[in-house]
């Protein structure tokens, strides 16, 4: 059996050494090395979206890969792609690292400098394990792709541009189409998701920060199930507890949620810290919300440039939403796209705050009238981002039928505009 191997090595010299040894392994089919953690996860996600059979049996992760640290990358790959055997390449083969690597989900360690016998042995063992897992997962249809749910982050160019309203309604639209949805408030010091949805709950994302293995039961204890069906993971009531949520904890929490929900929407607020940066980096879609005024658009440009400098997100991989748009605004979406270098969403949200004021003041944002132009625009955006399960929304007897029954036309408006896709 041919063993497909995908190395993740950032250093060019180390990549050449790994490729040379892999080419000598019998029945091995090594792929060209990927150079960073983002490229690795994106490559695996693309292959998994096609078929489980497209995934490599073995992934090699070099200890100096970045920007995500090697052990955290091992953990993410193991959680999202459980049919792939991960082997860590490291210069430290001590018991502490070995134990940490096994806890993260690695199937073995290869020590530096690389030796043929050790590499062949670890690759073979990981490939045999992967083959066994795939035989087990192959007993049912559509199982084992391991990609988990779709993660969408919503960040604000600055405070007050409508980040939380956008995040909440993207989650509500996905839920109305029949999908299981988690809404995470990662605005750790000033989160308002609980206020917008009239929720009082003592658990928060900070309670998961110190847990190294988030089980289903642990996650259930921290999540509040809202009357709309959304699973809410709230920000801590005491803002200072937000410092407990590290970038590693944030990745682990979001990975655990995406493994149990079809859609995970994360409200990142307008402040960038380690936790938010980690989630934005691992997201399938990063949405940046701005308003059509000079101050907000400049802030959006600064945010995009900062994400690029910190290797969090490239400008072309970011989607910008223009909120509170009016025909008379001097700044229109094409100009925002030109200034920020991002892709601007095909829909803009109109400047009709009066439609929102009553439900915002009452903490009942989920009860916004279906005829609201703001709601229709945000639900259309959910369709544009692929969060709305169209087949379920149209199916009789499915929970998503509520989308059509209540007169919410978000997905229908998108369908007319894009030719029914």
Tab-separated table of C-alpha atoms in Angstrom:
chain	number	residue	atom	x	y	z
A	1	UNK	CA	0.000	0.000	0.000
A	2	UNK	CA	1.287	3.438	-0.913
A	3	UNK	CA	1.729	5.806	2.026
A	4	UNK	CA	1.040	9.456	1.239
A	5	UNK	CA	3.093	11.798	3.404
A	6	UNK	CA	2.695	15.554	3.797
A	7	UNK	CA	5.652	17.276	5.527
A	8	UNK	CA	5.175	20.630	7.259
A	9	UNK	CA	8.630	22.199	7.492
A	10	UNK	CA	9.319	25.927	7.482
A	11	UNK	CA	13.118	25.917	7.201
A	12	UNK	CA	14.254	25.340	3.564
A	13	UNK	CA	17.332	23.297	4.524
A	14	UNK	CA	15.342	21.083	6.855
A	15	UNK	CA	12.650	20.699	4.183
A	16	UNK	CA	15.211	19.466	1.663
A	17	UNK	CA	16.632	16.974	4.163
A	18	UNK	CA	13.175	15.629	5.003
A	19	UNK	CA	12.171	15.363	1.333
A	20	UNK	CA	15.387	13.518	0.470
A	21	UNK	CA	14.839	10.889	3.173
A	22	UNK	CA	11.141	10.503	2.391
A	23	UNK	CA	11.928	9.860	-1.268
A	24	UNK	CA	13.979	6.839	-0.174
A	25	UNK	CA	11.190	5.187	1.813
A	26	UNK	CA	9.606	2.162	0.104
A	27	UNK	CA	5.997	2.603	-1.065
A	28	UNK	CA	6.054	6.248	0.000
A	29	UNK	CA	4.470	9.100	-1.924
A	30	UNK	CA	5.740	12.328	-0.314
A	31	UNK	CA	4.064	15.595	-1.222
A	32	UNK	CA	5.998	18.864	-1.542
A	33	UNK	CA	6.509	20.371	1.950
A	34	UNK	CA	4.155	23.073	3.190
A	35	UNK	CA	5.933	25.938	4.873
A	36	UNK	CA	3.642	27.078	7.692
A	37	UNK	CA	0.759	26.000	9.882
A	38	UNK	CA	-1.884	27.907	7.924
A	39	UNK	CA	-0.882	26.272	4.655
A	40	UNK	CA	-0.937	22.841	6.282
A	41	UNK	CA	-4.429	23.185	7.731
A	42	UNK	CA	-5.777	24.759	4.531
A	43	UNK	CA	-4.301	21.945	2.424
A	44	UNK	CA	-5.797	19.241	4.651
A	45	UNK	CA	-9.181	20.982	4.723
A	46	UNK	CA	-9.253	21.218	0.941
A	47	UNK	CA	-8.395	17.548	0.542
A	48	UNK	CA	-10.886	16.470	3.199
A	49	UNK	CA	-13.656	18.478	1.550
A	50	UNK	CA	-13.199	16.342	-1.553
A	51	UNK	CA	-13.026	12.954	0.176
A	52	UNK	CA	-11.518	11.124	3.126
A	53	UNK	CA	-9.495	9.116	0.617
A	54	UNK	CA	-7.741	12.296	-0.538
A	55	UNK	CA	-6.117	12.926	2.845
A	56	UNK	CA	-2.500	11.820	3.356
A	57	UNK	CA	-1.984	8.931	5.746
A	58	UNK	CA	0.871	10.702	7.540
A	59	UNK	CA	1.668	14.334	8.325
A	60	UNK	CA	5.149	15.264	9.540
A	61	UNK	CA	5.319	18.421	11.675
A	62	UNK	CA	8.715	20.032	12.243
A	63	UNK	CA	9.246	21.563	15.680
A	64	UNK	CA	10.079	24.989	14.187
A	65	UNK	CA	6.934	25.321	12.115
A	66	UNK	CA	5.017	28.557	12.597
A	67	UNK	CA	3.178	30.744	13.256
A	68	UNK	CA	1.219	28.214	15.365
A	69	UNK	CA	3.559	26.315	17.734
A	70	UNK	CA	4.239	22.713	16.751
A	71	UNK	CA	2.391	21.011	19.619
A	72	UNK	CA	-0.692	23.171	19.151
A	73	UNK	CA	-0.619	22.435	15.431
A	74	UNK	CA	-0.377	18.696	16.176
A	75	UNK	CA	-3.409	19.007	18.435
A	76	UNK	CA	-5.427	20.919	15.824
A	77	UNK	CA	-4.641	18.440	13.051
A	78	UNK	CA	-5.461	15.490	15.321
A	79	UNK	CA	-8.804	17.043	16.306
A	80	UNK	CA	-9.887	18.173	12.844
A	81	UNK	CA	-8.504	15.262	10.828
A	82	UNK	CA	-8.634	12.200	13.100
A	83	UNK	CA	-7.849	9.786	10.249
A	84	UNK	CA	-4.388	11.327	9.724
A	85	UNK	CA	-1.382	10.069	11.672
A	86	UNK	CA	0.761	12.975	12.890
A	87	UNK	CA	4.486	12.547	13.585
A	88	UNK	CA	6.492	15.302	15.300
A	89	UNK	CA	10.083	15.996	14.185
A	90	UNK	CA	12.042	17.380	17.145
A	91	UNK	CA	15.502	17.748	18.595
A	92	UNK	CA	14.199	17.027	22.108
A	93	UNK	CA	13.190	13.405	22.642
A	94	UNK	CA	12.934	13.708	26.420
A	95	UNK	CA	10.047	12.178	28.386
A	96	UNK	CA	8.376	15.556	29.050
A	97	UNK	CA	8.071	16.441	25.367
A	98	UNK	CA	7.173	12.873	24.469
A	99	UNK	CA	4.301	12.948	26.962
A	100	UNK	CA	3.144	16.385	25.731
A	101	UNK	CA	3.235	15.234	22.106
A	102	UNK	CA	1.185	12.127	22.880
A	103	UNK	CA	-1.338	14.220	24.809
A	104	UNK	CA	-1.629	16.488	21.763
A	105	UNK	CA	-2.450	13.542	19.508
A	106	UNK	CA	0.896	12.725	17.861
A	107	UNK	CA	1.424	9.112	16.799
A	108	UNK	CA	5.176	9.268	17.233
A	109	UNK	CA	8.340	11.372	17.441
A	110	UNK	CA	11.351	11.478	15.132
A	111	UNK	CA	14.499	12.992	16.594
A	112	UNK	CA	16.925	15.344	14.898
A	113	UNK	CA	19.245	14.844	13.115
A	114	UNK	CA	17.026	12.632	10.992
A	115	UNK	CA	17.916	8.982	10.490
A	116	UNK	CA	16.473	6.708	7.838
A	117	UNK	CA	15.586	3.776	10.116
A	118	UNK	CA	13.817	5.838	12.747
A	119	UNK	CA	11.898	7.896	10.184
A	120	UNK	CA	10.809	4.780	8.285
A	121	UNK	CA	9.668	3.076	11.482
A	122	UNK	CA	7.606	6.062	12.723
A	123	UNK	CA	6.039	6.701	9.326
A	124	UNK	CA	5.095	3.052	8.925
A	125	UNK	CA	3.524	2.895	12.388
A	126	UNK	CA	1.522	6.104	11.798
A	127	UNK	CA	0.393	4.862	8.367
A	128	UNK	CA	-0.812	1.537	9.798
A	129	UNK	CA	-2.722	3.369	12.511
A	130	UNK	CA	-4.281	5.708	9.928
A	131	UNK	CA	-5.345	2.766	7.755
A	132	UNK	CA	-7.061	1.139	10.741
A	133	UNK	CA	-8.935	4.315	11.616
A	134	UNK	CA	-10.120	4.730	8.029
A	135	UNK	CA	-11.391	1.167	7.876
A	136	UNK	CA	-13.396	1.883	11.016
A	137	UNK	CA	-14.733	5.225	9.796
A	138	UNK	CA	-15.596	3.769	6.404
A	139	UNK	CA	-18.497	1.760	7.848
A	140	UNK	CA	-20.887	4.710	7.449
A	141	UNK	CA	-21.499	7.278	4.718
A	142	UNK	CA	-19.878	10.672	4.812
A	143	UNK	CA	-17.888	9.887	7.917
A	144	UNK	CA	-14.338	10.652	8.761
A	145	UNK	CA	-13.656	13.737	6.767
A	146	UNK	CA	-12.663	15.275	10.075
A	147	UNK	CA	-13.035	18.849	8.917
A	148	UNK	CA	-15.545	19.682	11.619
A	149	UNK	CA	-17.794	22.706	11.416
A	150	UNK	CA	-17.271	26.026	9.665
A	151	UNK	CA	-15.688	28.750	11.812
A	152	UNK	CA	-16.516	32.396	11.057
A	153	UNK	CA	-14.964	35.207	13.074
A	154	UNK	CA	-16.554	38.657	13.223
A	155	UNK	CA	-14.255	41.514	14.208
A	156	UNK	CA	-14.869	45.255	14.312
A	157	UNK	CA	-12.633	47.878	12.754
A	158	UNK	CA	-13.318	49.843	15.944
A	159	UNK	CA	-15.876	49.866	18.714
A	160	UNK	CA	-19.505	50.601	17.907
A	161	UNK	CA	-19.576	49.496	14.268
A	162	UNK	CA	-22.081	46.664	14.839
A	163	UNK	CA	-19.848	43.642	15.371
A	164	UNK	CA	-22.034	41.837	17.909
A	165	UNK	CA	-25.296	42.482	16.054
A	166	UNK	CA	-23.687	41.015	12.949
A	167	UNK	CA	-22.333	37.953	14.774
A	168	UNK	CA	-25.647	37.234	16.480
A	169	UNK	CA	-27.683	37.400	13.282
A	170	UNK	CA	-25.235	35.308	11.283
A	171	UNK	CA	-25.617	32.646	13.969
A	172	UNK	CA	-29.426	32.996	14.005
A	173	UNK	CA	-29.619	32.682	10.219
A	174	UNK	CA	-27.513	29.514	10.233
A	175	UNK	CA	-29.621	28.069	13.037
A	176	UNK	CA	-32.885	28.910	11.255
A	177	UNK	CA	-31.746	26.871	8.261
A	178	UNK	CA	-31.424	23.782	10.460
A	179	UNK	CA	-27.744	23.792	11.313
A	180	UNK	CA	-26.280	23.233	14.763
A	181	UNK	CA	-24.642	26.527	15.711
A	182	UNK	CA	-22.336	27.740	18.466
A	183	UNK	CA	-21.960	31.466	19.112
A	184	UNK	CA	-18.800	32.374	21.043
A	185	UNK	CA	-18.211	35.742	22.683
A	186	UNK	CA	-14.446	36.187	22.417
A	187	UNK	CA	-14.621	39.895	23.203
A	188	UNK	CA	-13.163	38.906	26.549
A	189	UNK	CA	-13.337	42.232	28.387
A	190	UNK	CA	-16.368	43.920	26.863
A	191	UNK	CA	-18.496	41.122	25.420
A	192	UNK	CA	-22.201	41.893	25.020
A	193	UNK	CA	-23.681	38.739	23.487
A	194	UNK	CA	-25.364	37.890	26.807
A	195	UNK	CA	-26.941	41.355	26.984
A	196	UNK	CA	-28.242	41.259	23.416
A	197	UNK	CA	-29.884	37.856	24.000
A	198	UNK	CA	-31.089	38.439	27.584
A	199	UNK	CA	-28.933	35.687	29.101
A	200	UNK	CA	-27.612	35.338	32.637
A	201	UNK	CA	-25.204	32.429	32.996
A	202	UNK	CA	-22.289	31.969	35.368
A	203	UNK	CA	-20.107	29.860	33.071
A	204	UNK	CA	-17.868	31.431	30.443
A	205	UNK	CA	-15.011	30.719	28.072
A	206	UNK	CA	-12.605	31.520	30.919
A	207	UNK	CA	-13.781	28.399	32.756
A	208	UNK	CA	-12.380	26.284	29.920
A	209	UNK	CA	-9.014	28.052	29.738
A	210	UNK	CA	-7.159	25.789	32.180
A	211	UNK	CA	-8.597	22.506	30.879
A	212	UNK	CA	-6.204	20.614	28.616
A	213	UNK	CA	-8.696	18.050	27.332
A	214	UNK	CA	-12.165	19.497	26.700
A	215	UNK	CA	-14.582	16.582	26.723
A	216	UNK	CA	-18.181	16.697	25.552
A	217	UNK	CA	-19.434	16.833	29.150
A	218	UNK	CA	-17.063	19.659	30.090
A	219	UNK	CA	-18.191	21.631	27.054
A	220	UNK	CA	-21.858	21.053	27.879
A	221	UNK	CA	-21.344	22.479	31.372
A	222	UNK	CA	-19.849	25.692	29.953
A	223	UNK	CA	-22.333	26.238	27.119
A	224	UNK	CA	-25.752	27.866	27.533
A	225	UNK	CA	-28.454	26.611	25.177
A	226	UNK	CA	-30.555	29.609	24.194
A	227	UNK	CA	-34.278	29.466	23.399
A	228	UNK	CA	-33.405	29.939	19.719
A	229	UNK	CA	-31.338	26.745	19.772
A	230	UNK	CA	-27.994	28.546	19.691
A	231	UNK	CA	-25.240	27.137	21.894
A	232	UNK	CA	-23.726	30.178	23.609
A	233	UNK	CA	-20.225	30.305	25.065
A	234	UNK	CA	-20.073	33.683	26.767
A	235	UNK	CA	-17.302	36.055	27.753
A	236	UNK	CA	-16.514	36.257	31.486
A	237	UNK	CA	-18.626	38.637	33.558
A	238	UNK	CA	-15.413	39.849	35.226
A	239	UNK	CA	-13.404	41.380	32.400
A	240	UNK	CA	-10.068	40.791	34.100
A	241	UNK	CA	-10.633	37.039	33.762
A	242	UNK	CA	-10.211	37.441	30.035
A	243	UNK	CA	-6.447	37.300	30.591
A	244	UNK	CA	-6.857	33.638	31.547
A	245	UNK	CA	-7.801	32.793	27.968
A	246	UNK	CA	-4.513	32.284	26.120
A	247	UNK	CA	-4.085	31.732	22.405
A	248	UNK	CA	-3.641	28.012	23.065
A	249	UNK	CA	-6.833	27.862	25.121
A	250	UNK	CA	-8.750	29.764	22.438
A	251	UNK	CA	-7.648	27.332	19.722
A	252	UNK	CA	-8.571	24.364	21.868
A	253	UNK	CA	-12.012	25.756	22.741
A	254	UNK	CA	-12.903	26.618	19.147
A	255	UNK	CA	-11.589	23.265	17.887
A	256	UNK	CA	-13.764	21.474	20.444
A	257	UNK	CA	-16.815	23.489	19.374
A	258	UNK	CA	-16.262	22.971	15.647
A	259	UNK	CA	-16.067	19.246	16.298
A	260	UNK	CA	-19.620	19.288	17.669
A	261	UNK	CA	-21.343	22.016	15.628
A	262	UNK	CA	-21.837	22.632	11.935
A	263	UNK	CA	-21.240	26.366	12.322
A	264	UNK	CA	-19.208	28.273	14.912
A	265	UNK	CA	-19.567	32.076	14.893
A	266	UNK	CA	-17.033	33.956	17.036
A	267	UNK	CA	-17.544	37.585	18.082
A	268	UNK	CA	-13.983	38.931	18.406
A	269	UNK	CA	-14.881	42.527	19.217
A	270	UNK	CA	-12.550	45.309	18.092
A	271	UNK	CA	-9.566	44.597	20.330
A	272	UNK	CA	-6.849	42.198	19.194
A	273	UNK	CA	-5.206	39.971	21.794
A	274	UNK	CA	-3.554	36.575	21.641
A	275	UNK	CA	-6.794	34.644	21.937
A	276	UNK	CA	-8.590	36.591	19.208
A	277	UNK	CA	-5.578	36.453	16.908
A	278	UNK	CA	-5.425	32.667	17.252
A	279	UNK	CA	-9.106	32.254	16.405
A	280	UNK	CA	-8.981	34.643	13.438
A	281	UNK	CA	-5.941	32.773	12.124
A	282	UNK	CA	-7.693	29.377	12.287
A	283	UNK	CA	-11.080	30.588	10.981
A	284	UNK	CA	-12.503	29.490	7.650
A	285	UNK	CA	-13.851	33.025	7.107
A	286	UNK	CA	-12.742	36.238	8.812
A	287	UNK	CA	-15.305	39.038	8.594
A	288	UNK	CA	-14.281	42.614	9.376
A	289	UNK	CA	-17.109	45.058	10.083
A	290	UNK	CA	-16.780	48.769	9.354
A	291	UNK	CA	-19.024	51.754	8.775
A	292	UNK	CA	-18.752	54.092	5.744
A	293	UNK	CA	-16.954	56.947	7.486
A	294	UNK	CA	-13.348	58.053	7.322
A	295	UNK	CA	-12.435	57.133	10.907
A	296	UNK	CA	-13.859	53.596	10.692
A	297	UNK	CA	-12.392	52.859	7.264
A	298	UNK	CA	-8.971	54.044	8.414
A	299	UNK	CA	-9.327	51.772	11.446
A	300	UNK	CA	-10.254	48.889	9.136
A	301	UNK	CA	-7.123	49.504	7.073
A	302	UNK	CA	-4.969	49.580	10.238
A	303	UNK	CA	-6.548	46.338	11.433
A	304	UNK	CA	-5.914	44.551	8.151
A	305	UNK	CA	-2.302	45.735	8.040
A	306	UNK	CA	-1.766	44.631	11.651
A	307	UNK	CA	-3.196	41.180	10.886
A	308	UNK	CA	-0.756	40.905	7.993
A	309	UNK	CA	2.269	42.011	10.055
A	310	UNK	CA	1.407	39.501	12.792
A	311	UNK	CA	0.766	36.772	10.188
A	312	UNK	CA	-2.781	36.410	11.476
A	313	UNK	CA	-4.616	36.928	8.188
A	314	UNK	CA	-3.856	38.193	4.720
A	315	UNK	CA	-5.911	41.071	3.357
A	316	UNK	CA	-7.169	39.047	0.397
A	317	UNK	CA	-8.383	36.348	2.802
A	318	UNK	CA	-10.535	38.829	4.738
A	319	UNK	CA	-14.127	39.810	3.961
A	320	UNK	CA	-15.224	43.335	4.892
A	321	UNK	CA	-18.842	44.170	5.678
A	322	UNK	CA	-19.986	47.768	5.307
A	323	UNK	CA	-22.587	48.457	7.992
A	324	UNK	CA	-24.964	51.450	8.177
A	325	UNK	CA	-24.600	52.108	4.484
A	326	UNK	CA	-26.663	54.809	2.770
A	327	UNK	CA	-26.891	55.786	-0.864
A	328	UNK	CA	-25.805	59.309	0.004
A	329	UNK	CA	-22.646	58.157	1.818
A	330	UNK	CA	-19.498	59.576	0.273
A	331	UNK	CA	-17.662	56.329	1.019
A	332	UNK	CA	-19.141	53.414	-0.922
A	333	UNK	CA	-18.152	49.701	-0.751
A	334	UNK	CA	-15.839	49.742	-3.835
A	335	UNK	CA	-13.769	52.469	-2.175
A	336	UNK	CA	-13.602	50.458	1.063
A	337	UNK	CA	-12.343	47.488	-0.936
A	338	UNK	CA	-9.682	49.607	-2.624
A	339	UNK	CA	-8.488	51.175	0.638
A	340	UNK	CA	-8.345	47.978	2.720
A	341	UNK	CA	-7.297	45.507	0.029
A	342	UNK	CA	-9.926	43.065	1.251
A	343	UNK	CA	-12.928	41.552	-0.479
A	344	UNK	CA	-16.050	43.536	0.371
A	345	UNK	CA	-19.203	41.513	0.939
A	346	UNK	CA	-21.775	41.624	-1.837
A	347	UNK	CA	-24.397	42.941	0.564
A	348	UNK	CA	-24.218	46.079	2.718
A	349	UNK	CA	-26.309	46.638	5.834
A	350	UNK	CA	-28.530	49.729	5.603
A	351	UNK	CA	-28.441	52.513	8.167
A	352	UNK	CA	-31.783	51.781	9.845
A	353	UNK	CA	-30.981	51.706	13.551
A	354	UNK	CA	-34.587	52.505	14.474
A	355	UNK	CA	-35.470	48.952	13.434
A	356	UNK	CA	-33.018	47.643	16.033
A	357	UNK	CA	-33.495	50.018	18.921
A	358	UNK	CA	-36.471	48.349	20.625
A	359	UNK	CA	-35.069	44.795	20.546
A	360	UNK	CA	-31.577	45.954	21.523
A	361	UNK	CA	-32.889	47.884	24.541
A	362	UNK	CA	-35.007	44.881	25.569
A	363	UNK	CA	-32.159	42.412	25.109
A	364	UNK	CA	-34.241	40.482	22.548
A	365	UNK	CA	-32.193	40.869	19.394
A	366	UNK	CA	-33.432	37.479	18.206
A	367	UNK	CA	-36.969	38.893	18.018
A	368	UNK	CA	-36.107	41.466	15.364
A	369	UNK	CA	-38.981	41.683	12.877
A	370	UNK	CA	-38.571	39.557	9.758
A	371	UNK	CA	-39.449	42.599	7.629
A	372	UNK	CA	-36.476	44.525	8.997
A	373	UNK	CA	-34.125	45.533	6.191
A	374	UNK	CA	-31.203	45.155	8.599
A	375	UNK	CA	-32.168	41.557	9.346
A	376	UNK	CA	-32.730	40.732	5.693
A	377	UNK	CA	-29.289	42.110	4.795
A	378	UNK	CA	-27.517	40.168	7.549
A	379	UNK	CA	-29.315	36.938	6.694
A	380	UNK	CA	-28.426	37.445	3.042
A	381	UNK	CA	-24.816	37.839	4.168
A	382	UNK	CA	-25.111	34.495	5.991
A	383	UNK	CA	-26.096	32.924	2.677
A	384	UNK	CA	-23.185	34.614	0.906
A	385	UNK	CA	-20.770	33.193	3.490
A	386	UNK	CA	-22.200	29.693	3.086
A	387	UNK	CA	-23.708	29.479	6.574
A	388	UNK	CA	-27.272	28.822	5.432
A	389	UNK	CA	-28.125	25.208	4.644
A	390	UNK	CA	-30.362	25.885	1.644
A	391	UNK	CA	-31.600	22.303	1.167
A	392	UNK	CA	-32.754	22.065	4.761
A	393	UNK	CA	-34.299	25.512	4.726
A	394	UNK	CA	-36.439	24.468	1.788
A	395	UNK	CA	-37.309	20.996	3.077
A	396	UNK	CA	-40.681	20.308	4.628
A	397	UNK	CA	-40.645	19.259	8.243
A	398	UNK	CA	-37.096	20.484	8.831
A	399	UNK	CA	-36.265	23.051	11.523
A	400	UNK	CA	-34.876	25.327	8.815
A	401	UNK	CA	-38.336	25.707	7.326
A	402	UNK	CA	-38.731	28.548	9.791
A	403	UNK	CA	-36.610	30.641	7.435
A	404	UNK	CA	-39.288	30.609	4.780
A	405	UNK	CA	-42.249	30.453	7.117
A	406	UNK	CA	-41.406	33.667	8.965
A	407	UNK	CA	-40.826	35.594	5.788
A	408	UNK	CA	-37.051	35.906	6.262
A	409	UNK	CA	-35.827	36.451	2.751
A	410	UNK	CA	-32.062	36.575	3.289
A	411	UNK	CA	-31.188	33.404	1.401
A	412	UNK	CA	-33.876	34.034	-1.222
A	413	UNK	CA	-32.487	37.474	-1.974
A	414	UNK	CA	-29.048	36.001	-2.480
A	415	UNK	CA	-30.443	33.296	-4.751
A	416	UNK	CA	-32.064	35.855	-7.022
A	417	UNK	CA	-28.895	37.888	-7.209
A	418	UNK	CA	-26.513	34.985	-7.895
A	419	UNK	CA	-28.659	32.956	-10.244
A	420	UNK	CA	-29.928	30.328	-7.814
A	421	UNK	CA	-26.669	28.925	-6.503
